[in-house]
Each structure stands twice: as structure tokens, then as C-alpha cells.
Tab-separated table of C-alpha atoms in Angstrom:
chain	number	residue	atom	x	y	z
A	1	MET	CA	-27.270	-1.092	-2.117
A	2	ALA	CA	-29.596	-1.832	0.799
A	3	LYS	CA	-28.840	-4.840	2.950
A	4	LEU	CA	-30.856	-7.885	1.925
A	5	ASP	CA	-32.933	-9.366	4.763
A	6	LEU	CA	-32.451	-13.135	4.594
A	7	SER	CA	-34.001	-13.938	7.976
A	8	ARG	CA	-36.935	-15.698	6.286
A	9	ALA	CA	-35.050	-17.012	3.292
A	10	VAL	CA	-35.724	-20.521	2.092
A	11	TRP	CA	-32.311	-22.049	1.429
A	12	ARG	CA	-32.120	-24.777	-1.211
A	13	LYS	CA	-29.448	-27.163	-2.368
A	14	SER	CA	-29.243	-29.696	-5.140
A	15	SER	CA	-31.305	-32.861	-4.832
A	16	ALA	CA	-28.092	-34.634	-5.881
A	17	SER	CA	-26.429	-33.410	-2.688
A	18	SER	CA	-24.827	-36.272	-0.782
A	19	GLY	CA	-25.730	-34.834	2.620
A	20	ASN	CA	-22.119	-34.568	3.781
A	21	GLY	CA	-22.460	-30.836	4.411
A	22	ALA	CA	-20.169	-29.782	1.571
A	23	CYS	CA	-22.796	-28.156	-0.601
A	24	VAL	CA	-23.675	-24.764	-1.965
A	25	GLU	CA	-27.064	-23.441	-0.901
A	26	VAL	CA	-29.018	-20.700	-2.649
A	27	ALA	CA	-31.903	-18.475	-1.620
A	28	PHE	CA	-33.853	-16.232	-3.985
A	29	ALA	CA	-35.013	-12.773	-2.908
A	30	ALA	CA	-36.063	-9.686	-4.856
A	31	GLU	CA	-34.296	-10.430	-8.160
A	32	ARG	CA	-31.152	-11.411	-6.287
A	33	VAL	CA	-29.640	-14.726	-5.288
A	34	ALA	CA	-27.827	-15.384	-2.031
A	35	VAL	CA	-25.234	-18.165	-2.001
A	36	ARG	CA	-23.672	-19.792	1.064
A	37	ASP	CA	-21.741	-22.857	2.182
A	38	SER	CA	-24.097	-25.421	3.753
A	39	LYS	CA	-21.539	-26.489	6.350
A	40	ASN	CA	-21.254	-22.883	7.582
A	41	PRO	CA	-24.782	-21.412	7.416
A	42	THR	CA	-23.893	-18.458	9.647
A	43	GLY	CA	-20.772	-17.669	7.628
A	44	PRO	CA	-20.297	-15.352	4.664
A	45	ILE	CA	-23.038	-15.003	2.065
A	46	VAL	CA	-22.507	-13.846	-1.501
A	47	VAL	CA	-25.419	-11.889	-2.994
A	48	LEU	CA	-25.634	-11.313	-6.728
A	49	PRO	CA	-28.241	-10.417	-9.331
A	50	ALA	CA	-30.277	-13.460	-10.360
A	51	ARG	CA	-29.339	-12.867	-13.999
A	52	SER	CA	-25.658	-13.261	-13.066
A	53	LEU	CA	-26.270	-16.707	-11.580
A	54	THR	CA	-28.324	-17.663	-14.627
A	55	ALA	CA	-25.460	-16.605	-16.922
A	56	LEU	CA	-22.926	-18.525	-14.833
A	57	LEU	CA	-24.968	-21.723	-14.884
A	58	ALA	CA	-25.577	-21.401	-18.633
A	59	SER	CA	-21.848	-21.062	-19.245
A	60	LEU	CA	-21.190	-24.259	-17.276
A	61	ALA	CA	-23.779	-26.324	-19.150
């Protein structure tokens, strides 16, 4: 799989976020979703198919 260029990604977090830096952020790009820890934005990023995130969120609802 080709490396996903996230240099221009728009990272989003929940509007319910308390602002303490302990949040999950997501960015959407080319049918994939990148997920990172907001308190470590230069740290590891998990990239998965968007449908996988959708399935995960549906299972938690």
C-alpha cells in the first residue's frame, strides 16, 4: 500500500472534547481514515479503511 500523504490533512476531534489534550483525532483521505492521539500529533498514526471505522463506531452505538 502506498504511503498516505497527511501533510494537508484536516484533523478533527469530537466537539465534546474537554480540551485537556487526551483526545482521539481523525482525518479523512481517499477512502481511508487516519487516527492519532491529540496530545502527540507527531507520534504514531493508525490508517484504516473508512468502512472499518464506520463498522467500529456502529458496533459501539
